[in-house]
Amino acid sequence: MTSEPVLLGKPVVRIRRPIGHGLLTVAVLGVMTSGLAVLALYRTIAVSNTLRLDHARDSNTEELARLAAATPDADAPPPNIIGMRGGVAGDPAVIGARVPTAWSAPMIALGARAQQQQTRVDQEVMIPGARLVASVQAIAGGRLAWVATAVRPSPYLQSWRILVAALTVSAMLLVASALISLVTLKRGAGSLQAATRALASDLRAPVPRPPVRELADIGDGIATLARHLAESRQAQERMSRDLARQERLAALGRVVAGVAHEVRNPLASIKLRLDLAASPPSAVGGGSATAPLLSPQTASAIAHASAEIARLDGLVADLLTLSGRALARRAPVDIGGLARRRTEALAPWAALRQVTVRVSDEAGGGAVTSGDADRLARAVDNLLRNAVEASPDGAAVDVSVGIDGDRVRLQVSDHGAGFPAGRAGELFEPFFTTKPDGTGLGLAISRAIAQAHDGEVSYGRDGAVTRFDLTLPRDGAADAAKVRAGA
């Protein structure tokens, strides 16, 4: 025993007989009905003509009997039936003279036969516009009693013929309409079936709109369903990628959290000891006032080591941000001023690579966001370093700051080769890099910092120009002038 197929938890209704069979049945029944109607009309016409002829024959017989019974010396009265001619004549030529011209020849011939055979002779012949029913009988005294009636067609015959023709044409149109509908329906259904087979492998395949309105509505429904399925599949793939990315970041976060805990404590201890070593003996409280101070070389080395420790601590903070840790503090930040400061700081390094960095602040100091200035500075540094490293000698990197509605935008553009088209989706993955000496964390950290600020970093390629856009929420309540003054 086979079970019925189930779609979305409900059994599928099977259509046992195609609709084409129904159309053919309608056409056959229509033809049969029209044929029966034509046959009935034809039989009605035939019966009507037969009854009229029978009535004419009976009337002729009665009138001929009356004329034959008339006395020879009396004139027989003419028939009182409309359309009938009759009388008694001694010669066939006299009969021909008493009837219309169209009747004359048949009546003379019929009278001659009756006179020759001395009996009754009947004849039915076609004359223009009627059927002539005639009878001639030889009677006593060598005379001839004759009667003739012209049976004309029924006055309704023409209308009946028109009706028969109309029924015939109607039957033919019914058959033609059924066939056209059947062919159109079959073609429309076939095109929809082909579309559904194509959609099984490609949800972007086109769905036709058959000329039948009902099938066109079904086609529109299938196209809408396919579009929704394609969007759902894209959303599912996107969610799968995001989930995989989140799982990788979660695993990285667990590792980073453990490493940060183990690294930060020694770094803090080392920095504290270096700060103590660099402090004057009186500040420490353990030496005499005459103890010698550190030499300039030693003080410079300690300061450099402290700066490196601070940079390592910042790197650990960036890794914590990459693992999804929230920001510790927020304050108004002027993105235009931040871009200028980071550009000035990196300008000597860019000049060594023969690259010029230019900044334009289209917002006029109004591009203010709320965030961690140190973290945002590291995100901007990563974007600037990538652009400078990708630029050919003598090229320029353009940094523009602007406002798009309620968002602050910082765009970094370069004229480098860009990234391979097939790998553009991996740009922001941790540890992905196209540089021989790269770590693959720069762009990932920049995006993580932007997302920690409810923003985003995106990549685009326009002709020969590569663009990275850093977008952040705009802090409309902040006073840009105060932010710049405080900076």
Short mmCIF file of C-alpha atoms in Angstrom, two decimals:
data_model
loop_
_atom_site.label_atom_id
_atom_site.label_comp_id
_atom_site.label_asym_id
_atom_site.label_seq_id
_atom_site.Cartn_x
_atom_site.Cartn_y
_atom_site.Cartn_z
CA MET A 1 0.00 0.00 0.00
CA THR A 2 1.39 3.40 -1.03
CA SER A 3 0.80 6.48 1.07
CA GLU A 4 -0.43 9.78 -0.31
CA PRO A 5 2.25 12.49 -0.70
CA VAL A 6 2.30 15.19 1.96
CA LEU A 7 3.12 18.88 1.38
CA LEU A 8 3.58 21.22 4.37
CA GLY A 9 1.91 18.69 6.65
CA LYS A 10 -1.22 18.34 4.49
CA PRO A 11 -2.03 15.59 1.99
CA VAL A 12 -1.76 16.61 -1.63
CA VAL A 13 -5.05 16.50 -3.57
CA ARG A 14 -4.58 14.42 -6.68
CA ILE A 15 -6.40 15.41 -9.88
CA ARG A 16 -7.39 12.12 -11.40
CA ARG A 17 -8.55 13.40 -14.77
CA PRO A 18 -6.97 16.24 -16.76
CA ILE A 19 -9.11 19.29 -17.44
CA GLY A 20 -8.59 18.70 -21.17
CA HIS A 21 -10.91 15.71 -20.94
CA GLY A 22 -13.60 17.96 -19.52
CA LEU A 23 -13.21 20.42 -22.40
CA LEU A 24 -13.44 17.61 -24.93
CA THR A 25 -16.53 16.28 -23.19
CA VAL A 26 -18.15 19.72 -23.36
CA ALA A 27 -17.28 19.99 -27.05
CA VAL A 28 -18.66 16.51 -27.85
CA LEU A 29 -21.86 17.16 -25.92
CA GLY A 30 -22.27 20.51 -27.66
CA VAL A 31 -21.83 18.94 -31.08
CA MET A 32 -24.29 16.17 -30.22
CA THR A 33 -26.85 18.68 -28.95
CA SER A 34 -26.48 20.85 -32.03
CA GLY A 35 -26.71 17.81 -34.31
CA LEU A 36 -29.85 16.61 -32.60
CA ALA A 37 -31.38 20.09 -32.89
CA VAL A 38 -30.55 20.25 -36.61
CA LEU A 39 -31.99 16.79 -37.13
CA ALA A 40 -35.16 17.73 -35.23
CA LEU A 41 -35.61 20.84 -37.36
CA TYR A 42 -34.99 18.89 -40.53
CA ARG A 43 -37.56 16.29 -39.51
CA THR A 44 -40.01 19.04 -38.62
CA ILE A 45 -39.62 20.61 -42.06
CA ALA A 46 -39.98 17.25 -43.77
CA VAL A 47 -43.08 16.33 -41.76
CA SER A 48 -44.62 19.74 -42.45
CA ASN A 49 -44.11 19.34 -46.21
CA THR A 50 -45.49 15.79 -46.10
CA LEU A 51 -48.60 16.93 -44.22
CA ARG A 52 -49.17 19.75 -46.71
CA LEU A 53 -48.84 17.33 -49.65
CA ASP A 54 -51.14 14.80 -47.99
CA HIS A 55 -53.70 17.52 -47.37
CA ALA A 56 -53.48 18.59 -51.02
CA ARG A 57 -53.93 15.02 -52.25
CA ASP A 58 -56.96 14.47 -50.00
CA SER A 59 -58.48 17.76 -51.09
CA ASN A 60 -57.90 16.87 -54.76
CA THR A 61 -59.60 13.51 -54.31
CA GLU A 62 -62.66 15.04 -52.63
CA GLU A 63 -62.96 17.81 -55.19
CA LEU A 64 -62.47 15.39 -58.12
CA ALA A 65 -65.25 13.17 -56.77
CA ARG A 66 -67.55 16.17 -56.51
CA LEU A 67 -66.81 17.23 -60.10
CA ALA A 68 -67.24 13.72 -61.46
CA ALA A 69 -70.66 13.44 -59.83
CA ALA A 70 -71.98 16.59 -61.42
CA THR A 71 -74.74 16.18 -64.07
CA PRO A 72 -73.58 16.57 -67.66
CA ASP A 73 -75.95 19.44 -68.45
CA ALA A 74 -75.05 21.50 -65.38
CA ASP A 75 -71.97 23.62 -64.89
CA ALA A 76 -69.88 22.39 -61.96
CA PRO A 77 -68.98 25.15 -59.52
CA PRO A 78 -65.27 25.87 -59.16
CA PRO A 79 -63.37 24.65 -56.06
CA ASN A 80 -63.63 26.77 -52.97
CA ILE A 81 -60.16 25.88 -51.65
CA ILE A 82 -57.48 28.55 -51.87
CA GLY A 83 -54.76 27.62 -54.35
CA MET A 84 -56.83 24.92 -56.07
CA ARG A 85 -58.04 24.99 -59.67
CA GLY A 86 -60.58 22.51 -61.11
CA GLY A 87 -63.50 21.87 -63.40
CA VAL A 88 -64.95 19.74 -66.22
CA ALA A 89 -63.67 20.02 -69.80
CA GLY A 90 -64.23 18.09 -72.98
CA ASP A 91 -60.68 18.48 -74.31
CA PRO A 92 -57.18 18.62 -72.65
CA ALA A 93 -56.44 21.89 -74.45
CA VAL A 94 -59.36 23.50 -72.63
CA ILE A 95 -57.76 22.45 -69.32
CA GLY A 96 -54.49 24.08 -70.38
CA ALA A 97 -56.30 27.31 -71.14
CA ARG A 98 -57.94 27.48 -67.72
CA VAL A 99 -54.80 27.17 -65.62
CA PRO A 100 -51.75 29.42 -65.18
CA THR A 101 -49.08 29.21 -67.86
CA ALA A 102 -46.66 27.31 -65.61
CA TRP A 103 -49.34 24.64 -65.08
CA SER A 104 -50.49 24.38 -68.70
CA ALA A 105 -48.08 21.83 -70.18
CA PRO A 106 -48.26 19.32 -67.28
CA MET A 107 -52.07 19.56 -67.18
CA ILE A 108 -52.51 19.06 -70.96
CA ALA A 109 -50.25 16.01 -70.87
CA LEU A 110 -52.08 14.63 -67.84
CA GLY A 111 -55.50 15.20 -69.49
CA ALA A 112 -54.36 13.46 -72.66
CA ARG A 113 -53.28 10.43 -70.67
CA ALA A 114 -56.58 10.28 -68.75
CA GLN A 115 -58.57 10.62 -71.98
CA GLN A 116 -56.56 7.89 -73.65
CA GLN A 117 -56.74 5.49 -70.71
CA GLN A 118 -60.29 6.42 -69.73
CA THR A 119 -59.35 6.34 -66.04
CA ARG A 120 -58.02 8.59 -63.30
CA VAL A 121 -54.45 9.79 -63.59
CA ASP A 122 -52.51 11.53 -60.78
CA GLN A 123 -49.24 13.45 -61.10
CA GLU A 124 -46.94 15.58 -58.94
CA VAL A 125 -44.44 17.80 -60.70
CA MET A 126 -42.24 20.71 -59.67
CA ILE A 127 -43.14 24.07 -61.08
CA PRO A 128 -41.47 27.43 -60.34
CA GLY A 129 -41.94 28.18 -56.63
CA ALA A 130 -44.24 25.23 -55.84
CA ARG A 131 -45.09 21.57 -56.23
CA LEU A 132 -48.08 20.88 -58.50
CA VAL A 133 -50.41 18.09 -57.29
CA ALA A 134 -52.86 17.31 -60.17
CA SER A 135 -55.51 14.69 -60.88
CA VAL A 136 -57.58 14.13 -64.10
CA GLN A 137 -60.42 11.59 -64.42
CA ALA A 138 -62.39 10.60 -67.55
CA ILE A 139 -66.15 10.75 -66.89
CA ALA A 140 -69.30 10.04 -68.88
CA GLY A 141 -69.92 11.85 -72.11
CA GLY A 142 -66.25 11.92 -73.08
CA ARG A 143 -65.57 14.66 -70.60
CA LEU A 144 -62.59 15.16 -68.22
CA ALA A 145 -62.88 16.17 -64.54
CA TRP A 146 -59.66 17.76 -63.39
CA VAL A 147 -58.23 19.28 -60.18
CA ALA A 148 -54.81 20.85 -59.55
CA THR A 149 -53.31 22.36 -56.39
CA ALA A 150 -50.00 24.24 -56.08
CA VAL A 151 -48.38 23.30 -52.74
CA ARG A 152 -46.00 26.12 -51.97
CA PRO A 153 -43.24 25.89 -49.31
CA SER A 154 -44.09 26.84 -45.75
CA PRO A 155 -43.62 30.56 -45.05
CA TYR A 156 -41.45 29.52 -42.05
CA LEU A 157 -39.13 27.38 -44.17
CA GLN A 158 -36.59 30.18 -44.70
CA SER A 159 -36.42 31.03 -41.00
CA TRP A 160 -35.99 27.32 -40.22
CA ARG A 161 -33.18 27.08 -42.73
CA ILE A 162 -31.48 30.09 -41.13
CA LEU A 163 -31.91 28.46 -37.73
CA VAL A 164 -30.39 25.21 -38.98
CA ALA A 165 -27.44 27.12 -40.45
CA ALA A 166 -27.01 29.06 -37.20
CA LEU A 167 -27.02 25.85 -35.17
CA THR A 168 -24.45 24.33 -37.49
CA VAL A 169 -22.17 27.36 -37.26
CA SER A 170 -22.64 27.43 -33.48
CA ALA A 171 -21.59 23.79 -33.22
CA MET A 172 -18.52 24.45 -35.34
CA LEU A 173 -17.60 27.47 -33.23
CA LEU A 174 -18.08 25.43 -30.07
CA VAL A 175 -15.72 22.76 -31.35
CA ALA A 176 -13.18 25.37 -32.48
CA SER A 177 -13.40 27.21 -29.17
CA ALA A 178 -12.96 24.00 -27.21
CA LEU A 179 -9.96 23.00 -29.31
CA ILE A 180 -8.36 26.44 -29.00
CA SER A 181 -8.96 26.43 -25.24
CA LEU A 182 -7.55 22.93 -24.97
CA VAL A 183 -4.41 23.79 -26.96
CA THR A 184 -3.90 27.05 -25.01
CA LEU A 185 -4.40 25.28 -21.71
CA LYS A 186 -2.04 22.46 -22.65
CA ARG A 187 0.67 24.90 -23.76
CA GLY A 188 0.26 27.05 -20.65
CA ALA A 189 0.33 24.05 -18.34
CA GLY A 190 3.34 22.67 -20.22
CA SER A 191 5.24 25.94 -19.85
CA LEU A 192 4.47 26.03 -16.11
CA GLN A 193 5.60 22.42 -15.73
CA ALA A 194 8.85 23.23 -17.54
CA ALA A 195 9.30 26.27 -15.27
CA THR A 196 8.79 24.17 -12.12
CA ARG A 197 11.36 21.65 -13.36
CA ALA A 198 13.81 24.51 -13.98
CA LEU A 199 13.08 25.99 -10.55
CA ALA A 200 14.00 22.67 -8.96
CA SER A 201 17.63 23.37 -9.85
CA ASP A 202 17.64 27.18 -10.09
CA LEU A 203 15.22 29.35 -8.11
CA ARG A 204 16.12 32.32 -10.33
CA ALA A 205 14.75 30.64 -13.47
CA PRO A 206 12.05 32.73 -15.22
CA VAL A 207 8.40 31.73 -14.81
CA PRO A 208 6.18 32.40 -17.88
CA ARG A 209 2.74 33.99 -17.74
CA PRO A 210 0.39 31.89 -19.91
CA PRO A 211 -2.41 33.69 -21.80
CA VAL A 212 -5.02 31.94 -19.62
CA ARG A 213 -5.70 34.26 -16.70
CA GLU A 214 -6.04 31.50 -14.13
CA LEU A 215 -2.77 29.92 -15.24
CA ALA A 216 -1.14 33.37 -15.28
CA ASP A 217 -2.21 33.84 -11.64
CA ILE A 218 -0.72 30.44 -10.82
CA GLY A 219 2.47 31.44 -12.63
CA ASP A 220 2.66 34.66 -10.62
CA GLY A 221 2.17 32.65 -7.44
CA ILE A 222 4.94 30.24 -8.42
CA ALA A 223 7.27 33.14 -9.26
CA THR A 224 6.51 34.79 -5.90
CA LEU A 225 7.07 31.51 -4.08
CA ALA A 226 10.36 30.96 -5.91
CA ARG A 227 11.50 34.49 -5.07
CA HIS A 228 10.66 34.00 -1.40
CA LEU A 229 12.43 30.64 -1.38
CA ALA A 230 15.49 32.20 -3.00
CA GLU A 231 15.48 35.00 -0.43
CA SER A 232 15.06 32.45 2.36
CA ARG A 233 17.91 30.38 0.97
CA GLN A 234 20.13 33.45 0.77
CA ALA A 235 19.17 34.39 4.31
CA GLN A 236 19.90 30.84 5.44
CA GLU A 237 23.29 30.88 3.74
CA ARG A 238 24.04 34.27 5.24
CA MET A 239 22.98 33.07 8.68
CA SER A 240 25.10 29.95 8.23
CA ARG A 241 28.12 32.08 7.35
CA ASP A 242 27.43 34.39 10.28
CA LEU A 243 26.97 31.43 12.60
CA ALA A 244 30.22 29.87 11.42
CA ARG A 245 31.94 33.21 11.84
CA GLN A 246 30.48 33.65 15.31
CA GLU A 247 31.61 30.15 16.23
CA ARG A 248 35.13 30.92 15.03
CA LEU A 249 35.10 34.23 16.89
CA ALA A 250 33.75 32.52 20.00
CA ALA A 251 36.56 29.97 19.86
CA LEU A 252 39.05 32.78 19.22
CA GLY A 253 37.52 34.76 22.09
CA ARG A 254 38.02 31.92 24.51
CA VAL A 255 41.65 31.63 23.43
CA VAL A 256 42.19 35.41 23.49
CA ALA A 257 40.59 35.75 26.91
CA GLY A 258 42.94 33.16 28.34
CA VAL A 259 45.99 34.63 26.61
CA ALA A 260 45.02 38.18 27.62
CA HIS A 261 44.73 37.14 31.24
CA GLU A 262 48.15 35.48 31.12
CA VAL A 263 49.82 38.30 29.16
CA ARG A 264 48.33 41.42 30.72
CA ASN A 265 49.44 40.66 34.27
CA PRO A 266 53.13 40.23 33.33
CA LEU A 267 52.95 43.28 31.07
CA ALA A 268 51.49 45.37 33.87
CA SER A 269 54.19 44.16 36.27
CA ILE A 270 56.97 44.88 33.76
CA LYS A 271 55.57 48.34 33.01
CA LEU A 272 55.30 49.12 36.72
CA ARG A 273 58.93 48.13 37.34
CA LEU A 274 60.08 50.18 34.34
CA ASP A 275 58.13 53.19 35.57
CA LEU A 276 59.68 52.76 39.01
CA ALA A 277 63.16 52.48 37.45
CA ALA A 278 62.58 55.65 35.43
CA SER A 279 61.25 57.64 38.43
CA PRO A 280 63.58 59.90 40.49
CA PRO A 281 64.80 58.30 43.73
CA SER A 282 62.93 60.87 45.81
CA ALA A 283 59.62 59.86 44.13
CA VAL A 284 60.18 56.23 45.06
CA GLY A 285 61.03 57.12 48.64
CA GLY A 286 63.83 54.66 49.08
CA GLY A 287 67.03 56.51 47.99
CA SER A 288 69.02 59.52 48.99
CA ALA A 289 68.74 62.88 47.34
CA THR A 290 72.30 62.58 46.08
CA ALA A 291 71.71 59.28 44.20
CA PRO A 292 72.68 59.59 40.54
CA LEU A 293 69.92 59.89 37.94
CA LEU A 294 69.58 57.52 34.96
CA SER A 295 71.62 58.28 31.89
CA PRO A 296 69.75 59.70 28.85
CA GLN A 297 70.30 56.45 26.89
CA THR A 298 68.84 54.36 29.73
CA ALA A 299 65.85 56.67 30.17
CA SER A 300 65.17 56.56 26.42
CA ALA A 301 65.36 52.77 26.39
CA ILE A 302 62.96 52.53 29.33
CA ALA A 303 60.54 54.96 27.65
CA HIS A 304 60.70 52.97 24.42
CA ALA A 305 60.08 49.72 26.29
CA SER A 306 57.10 51.31 28.09
CA ALA A 307 55.66 52.47 24.76
CA GLU A 308 56.01 48.96 23.33
CA ILE A 309 54.31 47.52 26.41
CA ALA A 310 51.47 50.02 25.91
CA ARG A 311 51.22 48.97 22.24
CA LEU A 312 51.07 45.29 23.24
CA ASP A 313 48.38 46.13 25.77
CA GLY A 314 46.43 47.89 23.01
CA LEU A 315 46.83 44.85 20.77
CA VAL A 316 45.45 42.64 23.53
CA ALA A 317 42.50 45.07 23.85
CA ASP A 318 41.92 44.85 20.07
CA LEU A 319 41.88 41.05 20.26
CA LEU A 320 39.36 41.25 23.08
CA THR A 321 37.22 43.49 20.89
CA LEU A 322 37.58 40.98 18.04
CA SER A 323 36.31 38.26 20.38
CA GLY A 324 33.16 40.29 21.07
CA ARG A 325 33.99 42.09 24.31
CA ALA A 326 32.10 45.34 24.86
CA LEU A 327 33.78 48.73 24.99
CA ALA A 328 34.91 49.95 28.38
CA ARG A 329 34.28 53.66 27.82
CA ARG A 330 32.62 56.02 25.33
CA ALA A 331 33.06 59.70 24.61
CA PRO A 332 32.31 62.06 21.70
CA VAL A 333 34.89 61.62 18.93
CA ASP A 334 35.35 63.94 15.94
CA ILE A 335 36.06 61.54 13.08
CA GLY A 336 37.39 64.31 10.84
CA GLY A 337 39.94 65.41 13.46
CA LEU A 338 40.82 61.78 14.19
CA ALA A 339 41.47 61.15 10.49
CA ARG A 340 43.74 64.19 10.25
CA ARG A 341 45.74 63.18 13.32
CA ARG A 342 46.24 59.59 12.20
CA THR A 343 47.17 60.76 8.67
CA GLU A 344 49.79 63.14 10.06
CA ALA A 345 51.18 60.39 12.28
CA LEU A 346 51.49 57.94 9.35
CA ALA A 347 52.64 60.53 6.80
CA PRO A 348 56.41 59.97 7.32
CA TRP A 349 56.00 56.21 6.98
CA ALA A 350 53.86 56.66 3.82
CA ALA A 351 56.43 59.06 2.37
CA LEU A 352 59.11 56.38 2.71
CA ARG A 353 56.90 54.22 0.44
CA GLN A 354 56.48 57.19 -1.98
CA VAL A 355 52.73 57.44 -1.26
CA THR A 356 50.84 60.63 -0.45
CA VAL A 357 47.89 60.62 1.97
CA ARG A 358 45.24 63.36 1.54
CA VAL A 359 42.33 64.14 3.87
CA SER A 360 39.10 66.01 3.07
CA ASP A 361 36.48 66.71 5.76
CA GLU A 362 33.20 67.28 3.88
CA ALA A 363 31.28 67.42 7.17
CA GLY A 364 33.21 70.51 8.34
CA GLY A 365 33.81 69.05 11.80
CA GLY A 366 30.26 67.79 12.25
CA ALA A 367 31.09 64.09 11.82
CA VAL A 368 30.95 63.22 15.52
CA THR A 369 30.29 59.79 16.99
CA SER A 370 30.29 58.34 20.47
CA GLY A 371 33.02 55.81 21.14
CA ASP A 372 36.52 54.92 22.27
CA ALA A 373 38.96 57.25 20.52
CA ASP A 374 41.95 54.92 20.98
CA ARG A 375 40.12 51.93 19.49
CA LEU A 376 38.78 53.99 16.58
CA ALA A 377 42.29 55.34 15.95
CA ARG A 378 43.58 51.77 15.64
CA ALA A 379 40.75 50.93 13.21
CA VAL A 380 41.62 53.98 11.06
CA ASP A 381 45.33 53.10 11.24
CA ASN A 382 44.65 49.60 9.91
CA LEU A 383 42.65 50.97 6.96
CA LEU A 384 45.31 53.59 6.17
CA ARG A 385 48.17 51.07 6.38
CA ASN A 386 46.37 48.64 4.07
CA ALA A 387 45.72 51.41 1.52
CA VAL A 388 49.32 52.67 1.60
CA GLU A 389 50.77 49.15 1.30
CA ALA A 390 48.45 48.38 -1.65
CA SER A 391 49.26 51.63 -3.53
CA PRO A 392 51.92 51.75 -6.25
CA ASP A 393 54.83 54.18 -5.99
CA GLY A 394 53.86 57.79 -6.61
CA ALA A 395 50.16 57.16 -5.96
CA ALA A 396 47.89 58.90 -3.47
CA VAL A 397 45.52 57.61 -0.80
CA ASP A 398 42.42 59.74 -0.35
CA VAL A 399 40.59 59.91 2.98
CA SER A 400 37.19 61.62 2.99
CA VAL A 401 34.91 62.21 5.95
CA GLY A 402 31.21 62.95 5.51
CA ILE A 403 27.70 62.48 6.87
CA ASP A 404 25.04 60.20 5.38
CA GLY A 405 21.82 60.90 7.24
CA ASP A 406 22.29 59.62 10.77
CA ARG A 407 25.61 57.93 9.94
CA VAL A 408 29.20 59.20 9.93
CA ARG A 409 31.26 57.92 7.00
CA LEU A 410 35.05 57.70 6.67
CA GLN A 411 36.16 56.46 3.25
CA VAL A 412 39.71 55.38 2.38
CA SER A 413 40.44 55.08 -1.37
CA ASP A 414 43.55 53.78 -3.10
CA HIS A 415 44.60 52.85 -6.65
CA GLY A 416 46.01 49.44 -5.86
CA ALA A 417 45.17 46.13 -7.51
CA GLY A 418 42.45 45.31 -5.00
CA PHE A 419 41.56 41.82 -3.83
CA PRO A 420 40.80 38.77 -5.99
CA ALA A 421 37.10 38.80 -6.89
CA GLY A 422 36.58 35.25 -5.70
CA ARG A 423 38.04 35.95 -2.26
CA ALA A 424 36.49 39.34 -1.47
CA GLY A 425 34.13 37.67 1.02
CA GLU A 426 37.10 36.52 3.14
CA LEU A 427 38.62 39.99 3.64
CA PHE A 428 37.35 40.42 7.17
CA GLU A 429 37.97 36.87 8.32
CA PRO A 430 40.59 36.59 11.09
CA PHE A 431 44.04 35.48 9.87
CA PHE A 432 43.14 35.94 6.18
CA THR A 433 45.86 37.88 4.36
CA THR A 434 47.36 38.23 0.88
CA LYS A 435 50.62 39.68 2.20
CA PRO A 436 53.65 37.41 2.73
CA ASP A 437 54.38 39.02 6.13
CA GLY A 438 50.79 39.85 7.16
CA THR A 439 48.95 38.50 10.20
CA GLY A 440 45.42 38.74 8.75
CA LEU A 441 44.11 40.58 11.81
CA GLY A 442 44.10 44.22 10.63
CA LEU A 443 40.79 44.30 8.74
CA ALA A 444 39.16 41.82 11.12
CA ILE A 445 40.06 44.04 14.09
CA SER A 446 38.87 47.18 12.23
CA ARG A 447 35.48 45.60 11.54
CA ALA A 448 35.23 44.29 15.12
CA ILE A 449 35.97 47.79 16.48
CA ALA A 450 33.38 49.30 14.10
CA GLN A 451 30.75 46.72 15.10
CA ALA A 452 31.52 47.34 18.76
CA HIS A 453 30.55 50.95 18.02
CA ASP A 454 27.34 49.80 16.21
CA GLY A 455 29.01 50.55 12.88
CA GLU A 456 30.45 48.61 9.95
CA VAL A 457 33.44 48.40 7.61
CA SER A 458 32.71 47.52 3.96
CA TYR A 459 34.82 46.91 0.88
CA GLY A 460 34.11 48.09 -2.67
CA ARG A 461 35.85 48.19 -6.02
CA ASP A 462 34.95 50.88 -8.59
CA GLY A 463 37.03 50.53 -11.74
CA ALA A 464 40.65 50.99 -10.70
CA VAL A 465 39.81 52.39 -7.26
CA THR A 466 39.55 50.32 -4.08
CA ARG A 467 37.41 51.75 -1.30
CA PHE A 468 36.96 50.87 2.37
CA ASP A 469 34.06 52.60 4.13
CA LEU A 470 33.93 52.95 7.91
CA THR A 471 30.41 53.96 8.96
CA LEU A 472 29.44 54.82 12.54
CA PRO A 473 26.31 56.21 14.23
CA ARG A 474 26.29 59.99 14.34
CA ASP A 475 26.21 61.63 17.77
CA GLY A 476 24.03 64.63 17.02
CA ALA A 477 24.03 65.86 20.59
CA ALA A 478 27.78 66.28 20.74
CA ASP A 479 29.34 69.69 20.14
CA ALA A 480 32.02 69.24 17.50
CA ALA A 481 33.77 72.45 18.45
CA LYS A 482 34.16 71.29 22.03
CA VAL A 483 35.41 67.93 20.88
CA ARG A 484 38.08 69.55 18.72
CA ALA A 485 39.03 71.94 21.49
CA GLY A 486 39.38 69.09 23.95
CA ALA A 487 41.50 67.15 21.49
#
